Coordinates of C-alpha atoms and ligand atoms in Angstrom, one line a residue:
X100 CA 0.0 0.1 0.0
X101 CA 1.3 3.7 -0.7
X102 CA 1.0 6.5 1.4
X103 CA -0.7 9.4 0.7
X104 CA -0.8 12.1 3.4
X105 CA 0.8 12.3 6.7
X106 CA -1.8 13.6 9.0
X107 CA -1.4 16.1 11.7
X108 CA -2.5 13.1 14.9
X109 CA 0.2 10.8 13.6
X110 CA -2.1 8.8 11.6
X111 CA -1.3 8.1 8.2
X112 CA -3.9 7.9 5.4
X113 CA -3.7 4.7 2.7
X114 CA -4.5 4.7 -0.7
X115 CA -7.4 2.4 -1.4
X116 CA -5.8 -0.6 -3.3
X117 CA -7.9 -2.7 -5.6
X118 CA -6.9 -6.7 -5.5
X119 CA -8.3 -8.9 -8.4
X120 CA -10.3 -11.8 -7.0
X121 CA -9.2 -14.3 -10.0
X122 CA -9.0 -17.5 -7.7
X123 CA -13.0 -16.6 -6.3
X124 CA -14.0 -16.1 -10.0
X125 CA -12.1 -19.3 -11.7
X126 CA -14.0 -20.9 -8.8
X127 CA -17.1 -19.6 -10.0
X128 CA -16.4 -20.2 -13.8
X129 CA -15.1 -24.0 -12.9
X130 CA -16.6 -25.6 -10.0
X131 CA -20.0 -23.3 -9.0
X132 CA -21.6 -22.9 -12.2
X133 CA -19.2 -25.1 -14.7
X134 CA -19.7 -22.8 -17.3
X135 CA -17.3 -24.2 -19.6
X136 CA -19.8 -27.0 -20.1
X137 CA -22.7 -24.8 -20.7
X138 CA -21.2 -23.1 -23.2
X139 CA -19.6 -26.0 -25.3
X140 CA -23.4 -26.5 -25.8
X141 CA -24.1 -23.1 -27.1
X142 CA -22.9 -23.2 -30.5
X143 CA -21.2 -19.1 -30.9
X144 CA -19.3 -19.9 -27.6
X145 CA -18.1 -23.4 -28.5
X146 CA -15.1 -22.9 -29.3
X147 CA -14.1 -20.6 -26.2
X148 CA -11.3 -22.5 -24.3
X149 CA -10.8 -22.2 -20.5
X150 CA -7.2 -20.8 -20.8
X151 CA -8.5 -18.1 -23.3
X152 CA -11.1 -17.2 -20.4
X153 CA -9.0 -17.0 -17.5
X154 CA -6.4 -15.0 -19.6
X155 CA -9.5 -12.3 -20.7
X156 CA -10.2 -12.4 -16.7
X157 CA -6.6 -11.7 -15.6
X158 CA -5.8 -9.0 -18.5
X159 CA -9.2 -7.3 -17.1
X160 CA -8.4 -7.4 -13.9
X161 CA -4.7 -5.7 -14.9
X162 CA -6.4 -3.2 -16.7
X163 CA -8.8 -2.6 -13.9
X164 CA -5.8 -2.4 -10.9
X165 CA -3.2 -0.8 -13.1
X166 CA -4.9 1.6 -15.3
X167 CA -8.2 2.5 -13.4
X168 CA -7.5 2.0 -10.0
X169 CA -4.6 4.5 -9.6
X170 CA -7.0 7.1 -11.2
X171 CA -9.5 6.4 -8.8
X172 CA -8.9 9.1 -5.7
X173 CA -7.3 11.8 -8.0
X174 CA -10.5 11.8 -10.2
X175 CA -12.5 12.3 -7.1
X176 CA -10.7 15.3 -5.9
X177 CA -10.3 16.8 -9.1
X178 CA -13.6 16.2 -10.6
X179 CA -14.5 17.5 -14.4
X180 CA -14.4 21.0 -15.4
X181 CA -17.1 22.5 -17.5
X182 CA -16.3 25.7 -19.5
X183 CA -18.6 27.1 -22.4
X184 CA -19.9 24.3 -23.2
X185 CA -16.8 22.0 -22.8
X186 CA -16.3 19.7 -20.3
X187 CA -12.9 18.5 -19.7
X188 CA -12.3 15.2 -17.2
X189 CA -9.8 14.7 -14.7
X190 CA -6.0 13.9 -15.3
X191 CA -5.4 10.7 -16.9
X192 CA -9.0 9.6 -17.3
X193 CA -8.7 10.3 -21.1
X194 CA -5.4 8.3 -21.6
X195 CA -6.9 5.4 -19.4
X196 CA -10.3 5.3 -21.2
X197 CA -8.2 5.0 -24.7
X198 CA -6.4 1.9 -23.5
X199 CA -9.8 0.1 -22.1
X200 CA -11.2 1.2 -25.5
X201 CA -8.2 -0.1 -27.5
X202 CA -7.8 -3.6 -25.2
X203 CA -11.7 -4.3 -26.7
X204 CA -13.0 -4.1 -23.4
X205 CA -16.3 -2.2 -24.6
X206 CA -16.8 -4.7 -27.1
X207 CA -16.5 -7.5 -24.9
X208 CA -19.5 -9.1 -25.6
X209 CA -20.5 -6.9 -28.5
X210 CA -21.5 -8.4 -32.0
X211 CA -18.5 -9.7 -34.1
X212 CA -20.1 -8.7 -37.4
X213 CA -19.4 -5.1 -36.7
X214 CA -16.0 -5.6 -34.3
X215 CA -17.3 -6.8 -31.1
X216 CA -16.0 -9.8 -29.6
X217 CA -18.7 -11.7 -29.1
X218 CA -18.2 -13.2 -25.4
X219 CA -20.2 -14.6 -23.1
X220 CA -22.2 -11.6 -21.3
X221 CA -21.8 -13.9 -18.3
X222 CA -18.0 -13.4 -18.9
X223 CA -18.4 -9.4 -19.1
X224 CA -20.3 -9.3 -16.0
X225 CA -16.7 -10.5 -14.3
X226 CA -15.2 -8.1 -15.9
X227 CA -17.6 -5.2 -15.4
X228 CA -17.1 -5.7 -11.7
X229 CA -13.7 -5.3 -11.8
X230 CA -13.8 -1.8 -13.6
X231 CA -16.7 -0.9 -11.3
X232 CA -14.3 -1.6 -8.1
X233 CA -11.4 0.1 -9.5
X234 CA -13.2 3.4 -10.9
X235 CA -16.5 3.6 -10.9
X236 CA -16.6 7.3 -12.7
X237 CA -14.1 6.4 -15.5
X238 CA -16.3 2.9 -16.1
X239 CA -19.1 4.8 -16.5
X240 CA -18.0 6.4 -20.1
X241 CA -17.7 2.6 -20.8
X242 CA -21.1 1.3 -19.6
X243 CA -22.9 3.8 -21.5
X244 CA -21.3 3.2 -24.6
X245 CA -21.8 -0.8 -24.2
X246 CA -25.6 -0.3 -23.6
X247 CA -25.9 2.3 -26.7
X248 CA -24.1 -0.4 -28.5
X249 CA -26.9 -2.9 -27.5
X250 CA -29.5 -0.8 -28.3
X251 CA -28.5 0.0 -32.1
X252 CA -27.7 -3.4 -32.8
X253 CA -31.0 -5.0 -31.2
X254 CA -33.3 -2.1 -33.1
X255 CA -31.1 0.1 -35.9
X256 CA -31.1 -0.5 -39.5
X257 CA -28.0 -2.3 -41.4
X258 CA -26.9 1.2 -42.2
X259 CA -26.9 2.8 -38.7
X260 CA -25.1 -0.4 -37.2
X261 CA -22.5 -0.1 -39.7
X262 CA -21.7 3.4 -39.0
X263 CA -22.2 3.3 -35.2
X264 CA -21.4 -0.3 -33.8
X265 CA -17.9 -0.5 -34.9
X266 CA -17.2 3.7 -33.5
X267 CA -18.7 2.3 -30.6
X268 CA -17.4 -0.7 -29.8
X269 CA -13.7 0.6 -30.2
X270 CA -14.7 3.5 -28.5
X271 CA -13.4 6.1 -30.7
X272 CA -17.0 7.2 -30.1
X273 CA -19.0 6.8 -26.6
X274 CA -22.8 6.7 -25.9
X275 CA -25.3 8.5 -24.1
X276 CA -28.4 8.0 -22.5
X277 CA -30.8 11.1 -22.7
X278 CA -34.1 10.4 -20.8
X279 CA -34.5 12.4 -17.6
X280 CA -35.7 15.6 -17.9
X281 CA -36.1 18.2 -15.1
X282 CA -39.8 17.5 -14.5
X283 CA -39.8 14.1 -16.1
X284 CA -37.5 10.8 -14.3
X285 CA -39.3 7.9 -13.3
X286 CA -42.3 8.9 -15.1
X287 CA -41.1 9.3 -18.6
X288 CA -44.4 9.3 -19.8
X289 CA -44.7 12.9 -19.5
X290 CA -42.0 14.2 -21.1
X291 CA -41.8 17.2 -23.5
X292 CA -38.7 17.2 -25.6
X293 CA -39.7 17.1 -29.5
X294 CA -39.1 15.9 -32.4
X295 CA -39.8 17.2 -35.7
X296 CA -39.7 15.2 -39.1
X297 CA -37.3 16.9 -41.7
X298 CA -37.5 17.0 -45.6
X299 CA -34.7 14.6 -45.8
X300 CA -36.3 12.2 -43.1
X301 CA -34.1 12.8 -40.1
X302 CA -35.7 14.8 -36.9
X303 CA -35.2 18.5 -35.2
X304 CA -34.4 17.5 -31.6
X305 CA -35.7 20.2 -29.5
X306 CA -35.4 20.5 -25.7
X307 CA -33.7 20.0 -22.1
X308 CA -32.6 17.0 -20.9
X309 CA -31.1 16.8 -17.3
X310 CA -28.8 14.1 -15.5
X311 CA -26.9 13.0 -18.5
X312 CA -24.0 10.9 -17.6
X313 CA -21.2 11.2 -20.2
X314 CA -23.2 13.7 -22.3
X315 CA -20.4 15.6 -22.9
X316 CA -16.6 15.4 -22.0
X317 CA -13.1 15.3 -23.6
X318 CA -12.0 12.0 -24.2
X319 CA -13.6 10.6 -27.6
X320 CA -14.6 11.9 -31.0
X321 CA -17.9 12.0 -31.2
X322 CA -20.5 11.6 -28.4
X323 CA -23.7 9.8 -29.7
X324 CA -26.9 10.5 -27.2
X325 CA -29.8 7.9 -27.6
X326 CA -32.3 10.8 -26.8
X327 CA -35.8 10.1 -26.5
X328 CA -38.5 12.7 -27.7
X329 CA -42.1 13.4 -28.6
X330 CA -43.2 13.6 -32.0
X331 CA -46.2 16.6 -32.3
X332 CA -49.0 13.7 -33.3
X333 CA -47.9 11.8 -30.9
X334 CA -50.4 9.6 -28.5
X335 CA -50.1 11.1 -25.1
X336 CA -47.7 8.9 -22.3
X337 CA -45.6 7.0 -22.3
X338 CA -46.9 5.1 -26.1
X339 CA -46.0 8.6 -27.6
X340 CA -42.4 8.1 -27.1
X341 CA -39.7 7.8 -30.0
X342 CA -36.1 7.0 -30.1
X343 CA -33.5 8.9 -31.9
X344 CA -30.0 8.8 -32.7
X345 CA -28.6 12.4 -31.7
X346 CA -24.5 12.5 -32.4
X347 CA -22.2 15.4 -31.4
X348 CA -20.6 15.6 -34.6
X349 CA -22.8 14.0 -37.8
X350 CA -20.8 11.2 -39.5
X351 CA -19.9 11.8 -43.0
X352 CA -20.5 8.9 -45.5
X353 CA -16.9 7.8 -44.9
X354 CA -17.5 7.1 -41.4
X355 CA -15.0 10.1 -40.1
X356 CA -16.8 13.0 -38.4
X357 CA -18.5 15.9 -40.0
X358 CA -20.7 19.2 -38.9
X359 CA -21.6 20.0 -35.5
X360 CA -24.8 18.6 -34.3
X361 CA -27.0 21.1 -32.7
X362 CA -27.1 20.2 -29.2
X363 CA -24.2 21.5 -26.2
X364 CA -24.0 20.7 -22.4
X365 CA -25.9 23.4 -20.6
X366 CA -24.1 23.0 -17.5
X367 CA -22.3 20.1 -15.0
X368 CA -24.5 18.7 -12.3
X369 CA -22.5 18.9 -9.0
X370 CA -22.6 16.0 -7.2
X371 CA -22.2 13.9 -3.7
X372 CA -19.8 11.2 -5.5
X373 CA -18.8 9.9 -9.0
X374 CA -17.2 13.0 -9.8
X375 CA -15.2 12.0 -12.0
X376 CA -18.1 11.0 -14.1
X377 CA -19.5 14.1 -16.3
X378 CA -22.9 14.8 -15.6
X379 CA -24.6 17.2 -18.0
X380 CA -27.6 19.6 -18.8
X381 CA -28.0 19.1 -22.6
X382 CA -29.9 21.4 -24.4
X383 CA -31.2 20.2 -27.6
X384 CA -31.7 23.3 -30.3
X385 CA -33.2 21.8 -33.1
X386 CA -30.8 18.8 -33.3
X387 CA -30.6 16.4 -36.3
X388 CA -31.5 12.9 -34.7
X389 CA -32.1 9.4 -36.4
X390 CA -34.9 7.2 -35.8
X391 CA -34.0 4.2 -34.1
X392 CA -36.7 1.5 -34.3
X393 CA -40.3 2.4 -35.1
X394 CA -42.1 5.7 -34.0
X395 CA -43.4 5.8 -30.9
X396 CA -42.1 2.5 -29.9
X397 CA -39.2 4.4 -28.4
X398 CA -39.7 3.6 -25.0
X399 CA -39.7 -0.2 -25.6
X400 CA -36.1 0.3 -27.6
X401 CA -34.9 2.1 -25.0
X402 CA -35.2 -0.6 -22.5
X403 CA -33.0 -2.6 -24.6
X404 CA -30.4 -0.2 -23.4
X405 CA -32.2 0.4 -19.8
X406 CA -32.2 -3.9 -18.9
X407 CA -28.5 -4.1 -19.5
X408 CA -27.8 -0.8 -17.9
X409 CA -30.0 -2.2 -14.6
X410 CA -27.4 -5.6 -14.3
X411 CA -24.3 -3.3 -15.0
X412 CA -25.5 -1.1 -12.2
X413 CA -26.1 -3.9 -9.9
X414 CA -22.4 -4.7 -10.8
X415 CA -22.0 -1.1 -9.4
X416 CA -22.7 -2.2 -6.2
X417 CA -21.1 -5.3 -6.2
X418 CA -18.0 -3.4 -7.2
X419 CA -17.9 -1.1 -4.3
X420 CA -19.1 -3.9 -1.7
X421 CA -16.1 -5.8 -3.1
X422 CA -13.4 -2.6 -2.7
X423 CA -14.8 -1.7 0.5
X424 CA -14.5 -5.1 1.9
X425 CA -11.0 -5.2 1.2
X426 CA -9.8 -2.0 2.1
X427 CA -11.5 -3.0 5.6
X428 CA -10.0 -6.1 6.2
X429 CA -6.7 -5.0 5.3
X430 CA -7.0 -1.9 7.7
X431 CA -8.8 -4.2 10.6
X432 CA -5.8 -6.6 10.4
X433 CA -3.4 -4.1 10.7
X434 CA -5.1 -1.8 13.4
X435 CA -4.5 -2.6 16.9
X436 CA -7.1 -1.4 19.3
X437 CA -8.1 -3.4 22.9
X438 CA -7.5 -6.7 23.7
X439 CA -9.8 -9.9 23.2
X440 CA -12.9 -11.1 25.3
X441 CA -11.3 -14.1 26.1
X442 CA -7.5 -12.3 26.6
X443 CA -4.6 -11.2 24.8
X444 CA -3.9 -12.9 21.2
X445 CA -1.2 -10.8 20.6
X446 CA 0.6 -9.9 23.8
X447 CA 4.0 -8.7 22.7
X448 CA 1.9 -5.7 21.4
X449 CA 0.2 -2.4 22.7
X450 CA -3.0 -4.1 22.0
X451 CA -4.7 -6.8 19.5
X452 CA -5.9 -6.2 16.3
X453 CA -9.3 -5.7 15.3
X454 CA -10.1 -9.0 14.1
X455 CA -10.3 -10.4 17.7
X456 CA -13.1 -8.4 18.1
X457 CA -16.5 -10.0 17.0
X458 CA -18.2 -7.1 16.4
X459 CA -15.3 -6.2 13.9
X460 CA -15.7 -9.8 12.4
X461 CA -19.6 -9.3 12.0
X462 CA -18.8 -6.0 10.0
X463 CA -16.2 -7.8 7.6
X464 CA -18.3 -11.1 7.3
X465 CA -21.3 -9.6 6.6
X466 CA -19.5 -7.4 3.6
X467 CA -18.0 -10.7 2.3
X468 CA -20.9 -12.5 2.4
X469 CA -22.5 -10.1 0.4
X470 CA -19.5 -9.6 -2.1
X471 CA -19.2 -12.9 -2.9
X472 CA -22.6 -14.2 -2.7
X473 CA -23.8 -11.3 -5.5
X474 CA -20.9 -11.9 -7.9
X475 CA -22.1 -15.2 -7.8
X476 CA -25.6 -14.0 -8.5
X477 CA -24.7 -11.6 -11.1
X478 CA -22.8 -14.0 -13.2
X479 CA -25.8 -16.5 -12.7
X480 CA -28.3 -13.6 -14.2
X481 CA -25.4 -13.1 -17.4
X482 CA -25.8 -16.7 -17.6
X483 CA -29.4 -16.7 -17.9
X484 CA -29.4 -13.5 -20.3
X485 CA -26.7 -15.8 -22.8
X486 CA -28.8 -18.9 -22.6
X487 CA -32.3 -16.7 -23.8
X488 CA -30.0 -14.9 -26.8
X489 CA -27.8 -17.5 -28.1
X490 CA -29.4 -20.8 -27.2
X491 CA -33.4 -19.5 -27.3
X492 CA -34.1 -21.2 -23.7
X493 CA -37.4 -19.2 -23.2
X494 CA -37.0 -20.3 -19.2
X495 CA -33.8 -18.6 -18.9
X496 CA -34.8 -15.4 -20.4
X497 CA -37.7 -15.4 -18.1
X498 CA -35.8 -15.7 -14.9
X499 CA -33.4 -13.5 -16.0
X500 CA -35.8 -10.9 -16.5
X501 CA -37.5 -11.6 -13.2
X502 CA -34.1 -11.2 -11.3
X503 CA -32.9 -8.1 -13.5
X504 CA -34.9 -5.7 -11.2
X505 CA -33.5 -8.4 -8.2
X506 CA -29.8 -7.7 -9.4
X507 CA -30.0 -3.6 -9.7
X508 CA -31.7 -2.6 -6.5
X509 CA -30.4 -5.7 -4.1
X510 CA -26.8 -5.6 -5.6
X511 CA -26.5 -1.7 -5.0
X512 CA -28.4 -1.5 -1.8
X513 CA -25.9 -4.3 -0.3
X514 CA -23.2 -2.1 -2.3
X515 CA -23.9 1.0 -0.2
X516 CA -24.5 -1.2 3.0
X517 CA -21.1 -2.6 2.4
X518 CA -19.6 0.6 2.0
X519 CA -20.9 2.1 5.2
X520 CA -20.1 -1.0 7.3
X521 CA -16.7 -0.3 5.9
X522 CA -16.8 3.1 7.5
X523 CA -17.3 1.7 10.7
X524 CA -14.6 -0.8 10.6
X525 CA -12.0 2.3 10.0
X526 CA -14.0 4.2 12.9
X527 CA -13.1 7.8 12.6
X528 CA -10.6 7.0 9.5
X529 CA -13.4 6.2 7.4
X530 CA -15.0 9.3 7.6
X531 CA -11.6 11.2 6.7
X532 CA -10.9 11.6 3.7
X533 CA -7.6 10.2 3.2
X534 CA -8.6 6.5 3.6
X535 CA -10.7 6.2 0.7
X536 CA -13.4 4.7 1.9
X537 CA -15.9 7.8 2.3
X538 CA -15.4 7.9 -1.4
X539 CA -16.5 4.7 -1.7
X540 CA -19.8 5.4 0.1
X541 CA -20.0 8.5 -1.7
X542 CA -19.7 7.0 -5.1
X543 CA -22.1 3.8 -4.2
X544 CA -24.8 5.7 -3.3
X545 CA -25.9 6.7 -6.5
X546 CA -26.5 2.8 -7.5
X547 CA -29.6 3.0 -5.7
X548 CA -31.0 5.8 -7.4
X549 CA -30.1 5.9 -11.2
X550 CA -31.2 3.6 -14.1
X551 CA -34.8 3.7 -12.2
X552 CA -34.5 4.3 -8.5
X553 CA -34.7 0.8 -6.3
X554 CA -38.2 1.3 -4.8
X555 CA -39.3 1.3 -9.0
X556 CA -37.3 -1.6 -9.5
X557 CA -39.3 -3.5 -6.5
X558 CA -42.4 -2.4 -8.1
X559 CA -41.0 -3.8 -11.3
X560 CA -40.9 -7.1 -9.6
X561 CA -44.1 -7.3 -7.8
X562 CA -46.2 -5.4 -9.9
X563 CA -45.2 -6.6 -13.6
X564 CA -43.1 -9.7 -13.4
X565 CA -44.9 -11.6 -10.0
X566 CA -48.5 -10.0 -11.0
X567 CA -47.8 -11.1 -14.7
X568 CA -47.7 -14.7 -14.3
X569 CA -48.9 -15.2 -10.7
X570 CA -45.7 -15.9 -9.4
X571 CA -44.6 -18.6 -11.9
X572 CA -41.0 -17.9 -13.0
X573 CA -40.2 -17.6 -9.3
X574 CA -41.9 -20.9 -8.3
X575 CA -39.5 -22.3 -11.2
X576 CA -36.7 -20.7 -9.9
X577 CA -37.5 -21.7 -6.3
X578 CA -37.9 -25.2 -7.8
X579 CA -34.3 -25.3 -9.5
X580 CA -33.2 -23.7 -6.0
X581 CA -34.6 -27.0 -3.7
X582 CA -33.4 -29.6 -6.6
X583 CA -29.9 -28.8 -6.1
X584 CA -27.7 -31.1 -4.5
X585 CA -25.8 -29.3 -1.8
X586 CA -24.2 -30.3 1.8
X587 CA -26.8 -31.4 4.1
X588 CA -26.4 -28.3 7.0
X589 CA -28.1 -26.6 4.1
X590 CA -30.7 -28.4 2.5
X591 CA -33.7 -27.9 5.5
X592 CA -32.9 -23.8 5.7
X593 CA -33.0 -23.5 1.9
X594 CA -35.9 -25.9 1.8
X595 CA -37.7 -23.7 4.4
X596 CA -36.7 -20.0 2.8
X597 CA -38.5 -21.3 -0.2
X598 CA -41.5 -22.6 1.3
X599 CA -41.6 -19.5 2.8
X600 CA -41.4 -17.1 -0.2
X601 CA -43.2 -19.2 -2.2
X602 CA -46.4 -18.9 0.4
X603 CA -45.7 -15.3 0.6
X604 CA -46.0 -14.9 -3.1
X605 CA -48.8 -16.6 -3.7
X606 CA -50.6 -14.4 -0.5
X607 CA -49.1 -11.0 -2.4
X608 CA -50.8 -12.0 -5.7
X609 CA -54.1 -13.1 -4.0
X610 CA -54.3 -10.1 -2.1
X611 CA -53.3 -7.5 -4.8
X612 CA -56.3 -8.4 -6.7
X613 CA -58.3 -6.8 -4.0
X614 CA -55.8 -4.0 -2.9
X615 CA -54.3 -2.3 -5.6
X616 CA -51.8 -0.7 -3.3
X617 CA -50.2 -4.4 -2.2
X618 CA -48.0 -4.4 -4.5
X619 CA -46.2 -0.8 -3.9
X620 CA -46.5 -1.3 -0.3
X621 CA -44.7 -5.0 0.3
X622 CA -42.4 -4.7 -2.9
X623 CA -39.2 -3.4 -1.1
X624 CA -39.3 -6.2 1.4
X625 CA -40.2 -8.9 -1.0
X626 CA -37.3 -7.8 -3.6
X627 CA -35.1 -8.3 -0.3
X628 CA -36.6 -11.5 0.4
X629 CA -35.8 -12.9 -3.3
X630 CA -32.1 -11.3 -3.3
X631 CA -31.6 -13.0 0.2
X632 CA -32.9 -16.4 -1.1
X633 CA -31.2 -16.2 -4.2
X634 CA -28.0 -15.9 -2.2
X635 CA -28.8 -18.4 0.4
X636 CA -28.7 -21.2 -2.9
X637 CA -25.6 -19.4 -4.2
X638 CA -23.7 -19.9 -0.8
X639 CA -25.0 -23.2 -0.2
X640 CA -23.7 -24.1 -3.4
X641 CA -20.7 -22.5 -3.1
X642 CA -19.7 -24.3 0.3
X643 CA -20.7 -27.5 -1.2
X644 CA -17.8 -27.8 -3.8
X645 CA -15.2 -25.8 -2.1
X646 CA -12.1 -27.0 -2.0
X647 CA -10.2 -28.9 1.0
X648 CA -8.1 -25.6 1.9
X649 CA -7.7 -22.1 3.0
X650 CA -9.9 -21.0 0.3
X651 CA -12.3 -23.1 0.9
X652 CA -12.6 -23.5 4.7
X653 CA -13.1 -19.3 4.0
X654 CA -16.0 -20.2 1.9
X655 CA -17.1 -22.9 4.4
X656 CA -17.1 -20.3 7.1
X657 CA -18.7 -17.7 5.6
X658 CA -21.8 -19.4 4.1
X659 CA -22.1 -20.4 7.4
X660 CA -22.4 -17.0 8.8
X661 CA -24.7 -16.0 6.3
X662 CA -27.0 -18.8 6.7
X663 CA -26.6 -18.1 10.7
X664 CA -26.9 -14.0 10.7
X665 CA -28.2 -12.6 7.5
X666 CA -30.7 -15.1 6.0
X667 CA -33.0 -14.9 9.2
X668 CA -33.5 -11.3 7.9
X669 CA -36.3 -13.0 5.9
X670 CA -38.4 -14.1 8.8
X671 CA -38.9 -9.9 9.2
X672 CA -39.2 -9.4 5.7
X673 CA -42.2 -12.1 5.9
X674 CA -43.9 -10.6 8.4
X675 CA -43.7 -7.3 7.0
X676 CA -44.7 -8.5 3.6
X677 CA -48.0 -10.0 5.6
X678 CA -48.9 -6.6 6.9
X679 CA -51.8 -5.2 5.2
X680 CA -51.4 -1.9 2.8
X681 CA -53.1 0.2 5.5
X682 CA -49.9 0.1 7.2
X683 CA -48.4 3.0 4.7
X684 CA -51.8 4.4 3.4
X685 CA -54.2 4.9 6.1
X686 CA -52.6 8.1 7.0
X687 CA -53.9 11.1 5.0
X688 CA -51.7 12.8 2.6
X689 CA -52.6 16.3 4.6
X690 CA -50.6 14.9 7.7
X691 CA -47.7 14.5 5.8
Ligands
FAD822 C1 -25.5 11.2 -11.4 C2 -26.8 10.8 -12.1 C3 -26.6 10.3 -13.1 C4 -28.0 10.2 -14.0 N1 -27.8 9.5 -15.4 C5 -28.4 9.6 -16.2 C6 -28.7 9.3 -17.6 O1 -27.3 9.1 -17.9 N2 -29.3 9.5 -18.4 C7 -30.9 9.8 -17.6 O2 -31.5 9.9 -18.7 N3 -30.9 10.0 -16.7 C8 -29.8 10.2 -15.6 N4 -30.3 9.9 -14.5 C9 -31.4 10.7 -13.9 C10 -32.0 9.3 -12.9 O3 -31.9 8.1 -14.1 C11 -33.3 9.6 -12.7 O4 -32.8 10.4 -11.4 C12 -33.8 8.5 -11.6 O5 -34.4 7.5 -12.7 C13 -34.9 8.9 -11.0 O6 -35.8 9.9 -11.7 P1 -36.1 11.6 -10.3 O7 -34.8 11.7 -10.1 O8 -36.5 12.6 -11.5 O9 -37.0 11.3 -9.6 P2 -38.2 10.9 -9.0 O10 -39.0 10.1 -10.5 O11 -39.0 12.5 -9.0 O12 -38.8 9.6 -7.9 C14 -38.4 10.3 -6.7 C15 -38.6 9.0 -5.8 O13 -39.8 8.6 -5.8 C16 -40.2 7.4 -5.8 N5 -41.6 7.1 -6.9 C17 -41.8 7.9 -8.2 N6 -42.2 7.4 -9.2 C18 -43.0 6.1 -8.7 C19 -43.8 5.3 -8.8 N7 -44.7 5.1 -10.1 N8 -43.9 4.3 -7.8 C20 -43.3 4.5 -6.9 N9 -42.3 5.2 -6.4 C21 -42.0 6.2 -7.4 C22 -38.7 7.1 -6.5 O14 -38.5 5.3 -6.2 C23 -37.8 8.0 -6.2 O15 -37.5 7.4 -4.9 C24 -29.0 10.2 -13.9 C25 -29.2 11.0 -11.9 C26 -28.3 11.0 -11.7 C27 -28.5 11.6 -10.2

């Protein structure tokens, strides 16, 4: 660890160092999920050898640790600057982004026909977590680009794909997603940005968007906005929204950048965290836009990008949990305070390390249980998406859709929890800037808010995904869980939690028929119940196949901690979900 600042008190702040979890990743790939045999049945991945996969993970880890992580704290301190519509990113960001782009990381899971590498999404999830841990501000420029590629690939014309995808996969151009307006966030149906058709078939886009991540910056030759706007005769609400490609520079026929388009950054938002990520107000003044997909079908098309971003933002939460765990475990090992309850463990020193204290262990084990459990969850959901996309597996697709809001909300909620626990492990030093832990808290917080606030993810899970099939897809998943062979100690608790989740799901489905407020009233607790159940399954699987060595000992101990101390939260959640919606609805609005 390198020292950053000598504090007046004699304490030394230490830079947060990021350690890649290669061993855990290989354990998940090889032993827990046996992804190689899953991929060998998918034609597109049949030739993907284990050595290539491990080399990709190792090189991704190198880029994360050596290129991105060293700029995390300096990027936070320097932030982005705005001057007359031009945005400057922190020192070193442009060079690091160029390295990320040149390494092909933005096109890792992209369409090979247009310069992507066609790797599985599940592999992409593992790599993305490392990038998020290393430098979430810097990776935001990447994830928006990857999402824009997915959307153009799914909905673009052949010409749009050939103009934009190679430039975006290569990182020469970057992507941005322009939905939010000052009066329209969650409720995009009331947005006002206008699109008017022009004689050449393009559209003139006029209006203002706020909070646009990577909307303007100095790291790429061109910035491609995917912008939602409304045609003059469009139906009211979300059925009257269309999606447009609105590049900063209009592409010439030969693919080079041409005329400057009519939009600009009006200002940068001043934020709590992710300060190296440029978040702009964008003013569209008759900017030229090109329809992406069908008129009035824009919101559905945008969901291709949003669903990807939701999974990716969940991985941002996981990245924060992992980074916070590493930093606080390293600190606890070295920090000497007090004595173990059973007597000194390190009698030659002035005090024992923090690791002797049961409550500090509780905090570290909670972080570790969530970080490693959520890594397995991200990979599992990525695998479902691969099975749907490349093997046409509809059941896997339904499970992937069901769990997308769970990954987004559960992982980002736990990410912040773990970051705050890290602050607590560091005590006062967790609150002091030099140690870097307060930055992890500030950076993690946004994950719960953007890409659809977590409350809205929970409503998506209960109000839409559970209600539309009466809980059938969740039942399929619970069937998979109870059918899995795991070590005897986990069989009964897993069966119990599945049975309770199934019963509470049926009760929600039945009660919601009479009570329209019920799904919204219970949804956040329900989502947590699903997240904890899934995590329990994955911990049981990990513990059951862990090797007989120190790595395996840590897995088994953490799994036992999860079952003993974290899974029982579902008992409280179950009770709270059983409460009627009146508990939250009876108070009149005038009394708030
Ligand atoms: C740093 C940052 C970066 C961002 N990047 C982008 C970007 O790149 N592109 C972009 O388009 N937007 C971006 N956003 C916007 C972000 O996605 C929105 O802020 C978010 O979706 C919430 O919308 P809102 O802020 O208008 O809150 P509101 O919609 O006003 O919601 C406020 C609260 O009410 C709850 N709520 C609202 N409606 C409902 C409902 N129907 N049911 C239950 N609860 C509800 C929400 O859960 C939330 O807790 C960014 C925001 C920030 C802060």
